[in-house]
Amino acid sequence: KVATACRELIQGATLPIQLPPEQVANLPNAPGVYYFYDNKDRLLYIGKSVNLKNRVLNHFSQDHSQRKDFKLHNQIAHIDYRRTPSDFGACLLENQDIKKPLPVHNVHLRRVKKMFQICLRGSHGDAQGIHIKPVAADEVPDTDKQEYGLFRTVRHASEYLRQLADQHRLCHRILGLERAVAGRQSPCFRFQLKRCAGACCGEESLLEHNQRLQQALAATQIKDWPWDSAVVVIEQSRHEPDLTWLHLIDGWVYVAALTSIAEVPDYGYVVSGACSHITTETVAKNPIQSAVFNLDVYHILNRLLCSWQFQDKLSQLSILPLSKMT
């Protein structure tokens, strides 16, 4: 009993010394985004959760063995938050707000200007046609079957290829990860360790090798937009009946946050289905801003709109299909 009591005390939340306890007590047990500030109102950290109070208390229950965690804990003097209808809006709002003020302690989700794709040239990705190319981070990538993934750096793309090589016995030389020996076909170093199936020295054909490579890369392809045109995602709160956000999205790009379905024609679309249950009075102001293509938004949309979770009967999201105005 004594040991259990000690563990509970050690694991209990220890609030930052500068933080008024009532700010934590007043946090809702509901979805949203939270903001940590220091005593000079400098934004330190942004996070999101389906339960704001529990998530913030979890920050203060950690042992802070990492120096950066301990430093953040000691700097927090004020907490602000914004309620969202569900995790969907929380993910989008967190992603947006992190990229604007660049909080000191947020290292993920920051804006990048350039991304990189792994590209295979030729119908089967021949040995000379594997390369990593830069693409603009704000353009919707082509869903060409020979272009794979979006990586933040060339190093990340190369490391991913190395992981695939280990998992599927692919050849580093053919992948461009090892320099070829000029003038002769010889086994690569990994073949001697039985980690390469031998496409470098004729033990297997390039066709077989590159078919395995394409199959391994398939999971990283940018998926086709699953609807014929734009959609309005209707996000409704379980906690507050009047908290509903409308998101206009087309081809993985967040077009606009709407205050009413009546605004749809302003963006060149018409409603394809009935929407009588959504009125101006039941829609709250949505702070998400329109944007160009964004990899983090793509992952959020792909995960929360196109997965099995969306089919859950308890889902707080519904889709209103749109058509282009003629």
mmCIF file of N, CA, C and O in Angstrom, residues 213-273:
data_model
loop_
_atom_site.group_PDB
_atom_site.id
_atom_site.type_symbol
_atom_site.label_atom_id
_atom_site.label_comp_id
_atom_site.label_asym_id
_atom_site.label_seq_id
_atom_site.Cartn_x
_atom_site.Cartn_y
_atom_site.Cartn_z
ATOM 1 N N LEU A 213 10.507 -3.798 -55.874
ATOM 2 C CA LEU A 213 10.699 -2.428 -55.426
ATOM 3 C C LEU A 213 9.391 -1.637 -55.548
ATOM 4 O O LEU A 213 8.992 -0.932 -54.621
ATOM 5 N N GLN A 214 8.712 -1.770 -56.689
ATOM 6 C CA GLN A 214 7.455 -1.050 -56.886
ATOM 7 C C GLN A 214 6.393 -1.489 -55.890
ATOM 8 O O GLN A 214 5.644 -0.669 -55.359
ATOM 9 N N GLN A 215 6.329 -2.774 -55.621
ATOM 10 C CA GLN A 215 5.365 -3.270 -54.638
ATOM 11 C C GLN A 215 5.667 -2.718 -53.250
ATOM 12 O O GLN A 215 4.765 -2.370 -52.485
ATOM 13 N N ALA A 216 6.957 -2.629 -52.926
ATOM 14 C CA ALA A 216 7.350 -2.114 -51.614
ATOM 15 C C ALA A 216 7.047 -0.619 -51.491
ATOM 16 O O ALA A 216 6.693 -0.135 -50.413
ATOM 17 N N LEU A 217 7.194 0.112 -52.608
ATOM 18 C CA LEU A 217 6.974 1.555 -52.586
ATOM 19 C C LEU A 217 5.497 1.936 -52.680
ATOM 20 O O LEU A 217 5.130 3.083 -52.411
ATOM 21 N N ALA A 218 4.648 0.985 -53.062
ATOM 22 C CA ALA A 218 3.242 1.294 -53.361
ATOM 23 C C ALA A 218 2.543 1.992 -52.198
ATOM 24 O O ALA A 218 1.705 2.874 -52.401
ATOM 25 N N ALA A 219 2.901 1.615 -50.966
ATOM 26 C CA ALA A 219 2.221 2.200 -49.802
ATOM 27 C C ALA A 219 2.500 3.688 -49.647
ATOM 28 O O ALA A 219 1.757 4.390 -48.951
ATOM 29 N N THR A 220 3.559 4.204 -50.283
ATOM 30 C CA THR A 220 3.917 5.615 -50.122
ATOM 31 C C THR A 220 3.304 6.503 -51.195
ATOM 32 O O THR A 220 3.462 7.719 -51.135
ATOM 33 N N GLN A 221 2.641 5.928 -52.187
ATOM 34 C CA GLN A 221 2.093 6.739 -53.265
ATOM 35 C C GLN A 221 1.012 7.685 -52.752
ATOM 36 O O GLN A 221 0.213 7.330 -51.877
ATOM 37 N N ILE A 222 0.999 8.896 -53.302
ATOM 38 C CA ILE A 222 -0.074 9.827 -52.998
ATOM 39 C C ILE A 222 -1.361 9.251 -53.599
ATOM 40 O O ILE A 222 -1.428 8.973 -54.798
ATOM 41 N N LYS A 223 -2.357 9.068 -52.770
ATOM 42 C CA LYS A 223 -3.591 8.429 -53.229
ATOM 43 C C LYS A 223 -4.424 9.373 -54.078
ATOM 44 O O LYS A 223 -4.368 10.596 -53.913
ATOM 45 N N ASP A 224 -5.191 8.803 -54.983
ATOM 46 C CA ASP A 224 -6.130 9.595 -55.770
ATOM 47 C C ASP A 224 -7.218 10.145 -54.854
ATOM 48 O O ASP A 224 -7.655 9.474 -53.907
ATOM 49 N N TRP A 225 -7.669 11.367 -55.126
ATOM 50 C CA TRP A 225 -8.778 11.954 -54.378
ATOM 51 C C TRP A 225 -10.009 11.071 -54.572
ATOM 52 O O TRP A 225 -10.397 10.764 -55.695
ATOM 53 N N PRO A 226 -10.627 10.579 -53.483
ATOM 54 C CA PRO A 226 -11.672 9.561 -53.613
ATOM 55 C C PRO A 226 -13.027 10.061 -54.094
ATOM 56 O O PRO A 226 -13.926 9.243 -54.326
ATOM 57 N N TRP A 227 -13.195 11.363 -54.242
ATOM 58 C CA TRP A 227 -14.476 11.884 -54.711
ATOM 59 C C TRP A 227 -14.307 12.508 -56.104
ATOM 60 O O TRP A 227 -13.208 12.866 -56.513
ATOM 61 N N ASP A 228 -15.425 12.657 -56.821
ATOM 62 C CA ASP A 228 -15.388 13.187 -58.186
ATOM 63 C C ASP A 228 -15.073 14.673 -58.203
ATOM 64 O O ASP A 228 -14.542 15.193 -59.190
ATOM 65 N N SER A 229 -15.417 15.364 -57.159
ATOM 66 C CA SER A 229 -15.181 16.804 -57.087
ATOM 67 C C SER A 229 -14.916 17.173 -55.633
ATOM 68 O O SER A 229 -14.525 16.318 -54.828
ATOM 69 N N ALA A 230 -15.141 18.425 -55.294
ATOM 70 C CA ALA A 230 -14.955 18.879 -53.916
ATOM 71 C C ALA A 230 -16.044 18.309 -53.018
ATOM 72 O O ALA A 230 -17.086 17.825 -53.486
ATOM 73 N N VAL A 231 -15.795 18.375 -51.710
ATOM 74 C CA VAL A 231 -16.782 17.966 -50.713
ATOM 75 C C VAL A 231 -16.791 18.993 -49.592
ATOM 76 O O VAL A 231 -15.811 19.720 -49.384
ATOM 77 N N VAL A 232 -17.904 19.047 -48.886
ATOM 78 C CA VAL A 232 -17.958 19.760 -47.614
ATOM 79 C C VAL A 232 -17.949 18.716 -46.515
ATOM 80 O O VAL A 232 -18.799 17.821 -46.493
ATOM 81 N N VAL A 233 -16.951 18.800 -45.630
ATOM 82 C CA VAL A 233 -16.902 17.922 -44.474
ATOM 83 C C VAL A 233 -17.638 18.619 -43.334
ATOM 84 O O VAL A 233 -17.261 19.720 -42.928
ATOM 85 N N ILE A 234 -18.701 18.002 -42.867
ATOM 86 C CA ILE A 234 -19.503 18.553 -41.773
ATOM 87 C C ILE A 234 -19.026 17.903 -40.477
ATOM 88 O O ILE A 234 -19.133 16.691 -40.299
ATOM 89 N N GLU A 235 -18.454 18.718 -39.609
ATOM 90 C CA GLU A 235 -17.870 18.228 -38.355
ATOM 91 C C GLU A 235 -18.718 18.716 -37.186
ATOM 92 O O GLU A 235 -18.829 19.920 -36.955
ATOM 93 N N GLN A 236 -19.311 17.797 -36.452
ATOM 94 C CA GLN A 236 -20.232 18.146 -35.373
ATOM 95 C C GLN A 236 -19.727 17.639 -34.028
ATOM 96 O O GLN A 236 -19.184 16.538 -33.931
ATOM 97 N N SER A 237 -19.923 18.446 -33.009
ATOM 98 C CA SER A 237 -19.445 18.121 -31.662
ATOM 99 C C SER A 237 -20.450 17.245 -30.916
ATOM 100 O O SER A 237 -21.661 17.455 -31.015
ATOM 101 N N ARG A 238 -19.912 16.268 -30.158
ATOM 102 C CA ARG A 238 -20.760 15.476 -29.278
ATOM 103 C C ARG A 238 -21.061 16.238 -27.983
ATOM 104 O O ARG A 238 -22.037 15.964 -27.307
ATOM 105 N N HIS A 239 -20.176 17.177 -27.637
ATOM 106 C CA HIS A 239 -20.272 17.866 -26.358
ATOM 107 C C HIS A 239 -21.153 19.111 -26.440
ATOM 108 O O HIS A 239 -21.827 19.456 -25.468
ATOM 109 N N GLU A 240 -21.109 19.811 -27.561
ATOM 110 C CA GLU A 240 -21.894 21.031 -27.740
ATOM 111 C C GLU A 240 -22.677 20.938 -29.037
ATOM 112 O O GLU A 240 -22.089 21.002 -30.126
ATOM 113 N N PRO A 241 -23.996 20.814 -28.986
ATOM 114 C CA PRO A 241 -24.809 20.663 -30.203
ATOM 115 C C PRO A 241 -24.638 21.806 -31.200
ATOM 116 O O PRO A 241 -24.775 21.610 -32.404
ATOM 117 N N ASP A 242 -24.334 23.000 -30.701
ATOM 118 C CA ASP A 242 -24.198 24.153 -31.599
ATOM 119 C C ASP A 242 -22.800 24.309 -32.185
ATOM 120 O O ASP A 242 -22.564 25.220 -32.975
ATOM 121 N N LEU A 243 -21.865 23.456 -31.772
ATOM 122 C CA LEU A 243 -20.496 23.571 -32.280
ATOM 123 C C LEU A 243 -20.334 22.683 -33.505
ATOM 124 O O LEU A 243 -20.083 21.474 -33.406
ATOM 125 N N THR A 244 -20.505 23.271 -34.683
ATOM 126 C CA THR A 244 -20.375 22.570 -35.958
ATOM 127 C C THR A 244 -19.492 23.393 -36.880
ATOM 128 O O THR A 244 -19.672 24.609 -36.996
ATOM 129 N N TRP A 245 -18.521 22.743 -37.514
ATOM 130 C CA TRP A 245 -17.655 23.408 -38.479
ATOM 131 C C TRP A 245 -17.882 22.814 -39.862
ATOM 132 O O TRP A 245 -18.147 21.609 -40.000
ATOM 133 N N LEU A 246 -17.756 23.653 -40.875
ATOM 134 C CA LEU A 246 -17.884 23.218 -42.267
ATOM 135 C C LEU A 246 -16.552 23.427 -42.977
ATOM 136 O O LEU A 246 -16.004 24.534 -42.964
ATOM 137 N N HIS A 247 -16.034 22.370 -43.601
ATOM 138 C CA HIS A 247 -14.741 22.419 -44.281
ATOM 139 C C HIS A 247 -14.949 22.128 -45.770
ATOM 140 O O HIS A 247 -15.442 21.054 -46.129
ATOM 141 N N LEU A 248 -14.571 23.054 -46.645
ATOM 142 C CA LEU A 248 -14.635 22.831 -48.089
ATOM 143 C C LEU A 248 -13.261 22.337 -48.560
ATOM 144 O O LEU A 248 -12.258 23.048 -48.430
ATOM 145 N N ILE A 249 -13.230 21.120 -49.095
ATOM 146 C CA ILE A 249 -11.961 20.477 -49.448
ATOM 147 C C ILE A 249 -12.071 19.900 -50.854
ATOM 148 O O ILE A 249 -13.088 19.306 -51.221
ATOM 149 N N ASP A 250 -11.008 20.060 -51.642
ATOM 150 C CA ASP A 250 -10.998 19.542 -53.006
ATOM 151 C C ASP A 250 -9.600 19.031 -53.341
ATOM 152 O O ASP A 250 -8.626 19.775 -53.273
ATOM 153 N N GLY A 251 -9.502 17.753 -53.702
ATOM 154 C CA GLY A 251 -8.230 17.193 -54.154
ATOM 155 C C GLY A 251 -7.104 17.321 -53.159
ATOM 156 O O GLY A 251 -5.998 17.715 -53.528
ATOM 157 N N TRP A 252 -7.362 17.027 -51.894
ATOM 158 C CA TRP A 252 -6.399 17.098 -50.790
ATOM 159 C C TRP A 252 -6.023 18.529 -50.418
ATOM 160 O O TRP A 252 -5.125 18.748 -49.618
ATOM 161 N N VAL A 253 -6.685 19.531 -50.982
ATOM 162 C CA VAL A 253 -6.396 20.929 -50.662
ATOM 163 C C VAL A 253 -7.556 21.502 -49.858
ATOM 164 O O VAL A 253 -8.725 21.357 -50.238
ATOM 165 N N TYR A 254 -7.245 22.145 -48.749
ATOM 166 C CA TYR A 254 -8.270 22.791 -47.932
ATOM 167 C C TYR A 254 -8.634 24.117 -48.601
ATOM 168 O O TYR A 254 -7.858 25.067 -48.592
ATOM 169 N N VAL A 255 -9.824 24.176 -49.182
ATOM 170 C CA VAL A 255 -10.222 25.348 -49.969
ATOM 171 C C VAL A 255 -10.696 26.479 -49.074
ATOM 172 O O VAL A 255 -10.282 27.639 -49.232
ATOM 173 N N ALA A 256 -11.604 26.177 -48.131
ATOM 174 C CA ALA A 256 -12.161 27.250 -47.307
ATOM 175 C C ALA A 256 -12.892 26.676 -46.107
ATOM 176 O O ALA A 256 -13.385 25.548 -46.133
ATOM 177 N N ALA A 257 -12.973 27.508 -45.050
ATOM 178 C CA ALA A 257 -13.843 27.234 -43.910
ATOM 179 C C ALA A 257 -15.128 28.017 -44.147
ATOM 180 O O ALA A 257 -15.091 29.243 -44.320
ATOM 181 N N LEU A 258 -16.256 27.327 -44.179
ATOM 182 C CA LEU A 258 -17.525 27.963 -44.490
ATOM 183 C C LEU A 258 -18.284 28.309 -43.219
ATOM 184 O O LEU A 258 -18.147 27.637 -42.189
ATOM 185 N N THR A 259 -19.104 29.356 -43.288
ATOM 186 C CA THR A 259 -20.029 29.664 -42.202
ATOM 187 C C THR A 259 -21.444 29.227 -42.542
ATOM 188 O O THR A 259 -22.325 29.248 -41.685
ATOM 189 N N SER A 260 -21.647 28.815 -43.808
ATOM 190 C CA SER A 260 -22.965 28.354 -44.235
ATOM 191 C C SER A 260 -22.818 27.565 -45.529
ATOM 192 O O SER A 260 -21.934 27.852 -46.345
ATOM 193 N N ILE A 261 -23.691 26.577 -45.721
ATOM 194 C CA ILE A 261 -23.702 25.841 -46.982
ATOM 195 C C ILE A 261 -24.019 26.774 -48.151
ATOM 196 O O ILE A 261 -23.599 26.540 -49.284
ATOM 197 N N ALA A 262 -24.704 27.878 -47.861
ATOM 198 C CA ALA A 262 -25.052 28.837 -48.912
ATOM 199 C C ALA A 262 -23.826 29.477 -49.555
ATOM 200 O O ALA A 262 -23.923 30.067 -50.637
ATOM 201 N N GLU A 263 -22.660 29.362 -48.918
ATOM 202 C CA GLU A 263 -21.434 29.941 -49.475
ATOM 203 C C GLU A 263 -20.794 29.059 -50.544
ATOM 204 O O GLU A 263 -19.870 29.492 -51.229
ATOM 205 N N VAL A 264 -21.247 27.819 -50.694
ATOM 206 C CA VAL A 264 -20.628 26.881 -51.636
ATOM 207 C C VAL A 264 -20.526 27.451 -53.051
ATOM 208 O O VAL A 264 -19.460 27.362 -53.687
ATOM 209 N N PRO A 265 -21.602 28.066 -53.623
ATOM 210 C CA PRO A 265 -21.488 28.612 -54.992
ATOM 211 C C PRO A 265 -20.431 29.702 -55.127
ATOM 212 O O PRO A 265 -19.929 29.930 -56.239
ATOM 213 N N ASP A 266 -20.080 30.385 -54.034
ATOM 214 C CA ASP A 266 -19.054 31.428 -54.105
ATOM 215 C C ASP A 266 -17.701 30.863 -54.529
ATOM 216 O O ASP A 266 -16.833 31.608 -55.002
ATOM 217 N N TYR A 267 -17.507 29.555 -54.350
ATOM 218 C CA TYR A 267 -16.238 28.911 -54.685
ATOM 219 C C TYR A 267 -16.333 28.067 -55.957
ATOM 220 O O TYR A 267 -15.421 27.306 -56.267
ATOM 221 N N GLY A 268 -17.450 28.226 -56.694
ATOM 222 C CA GLY A 268 -17.583 27.555 -57.984
ATOM 223 C C GLY A 268 -18.140 26.152 -57.920
ATOM 224 O O GLY A 268 -17.928 25.365 -58.846
ATOM 225 N N TYR A 269 -18.873 25.817 -56.845
ATOM 226 C CA TYR A 269 -19.435 24.473 -56.701
ATOM 227 C C TYR A 269 -20.936 24.569 -56.430
ATOM 228 O O TYR A 269 -21.447 25.612 -55.992
ATOM 229 N N VAL A 270 -21.625 23.462 -56.658
ATOM 230 C CA VAL A 270 -23.027 23.338 -56.279
ATOM 231 C C VAL A 270 -23.181 22.064 -55.453
ATOM 232 O O VAL A 270 -22.411 21.112 -55.608
ATOM 233 N N VAL A 271 -24.163 22.060 -54.580
ATOM 234 C CA VAL A 271 -24.395 20.918 -53.707
ATOM 235 C C VAL A 271 -25.035 19.786 -54.487
ATOM 236 O O VAL A 271 -26.000 19.990 -55.223
ATOM 237 N N SER A 272 -24.488 18.561 -54.325
ATOM 238 C CA SER A 272 -25.013 17.402 -55.042
ATOM 239 C C SER A 272 -26.075 16.662 -54.242
ATOM 240 O O SER A 272 -26.805 15.851 -54.784
ATOM 241 N N GLY A 273 -26.146 16.906 -52.934
ATOM 242 C CA GLY A 273 -27.097 16.172 -52.095
ATOM 243 C C GLY A 273 -27.834 17.097 -51.162
ATOM 244 O O GLY A 273 -27.587 18.305 -51.107
#
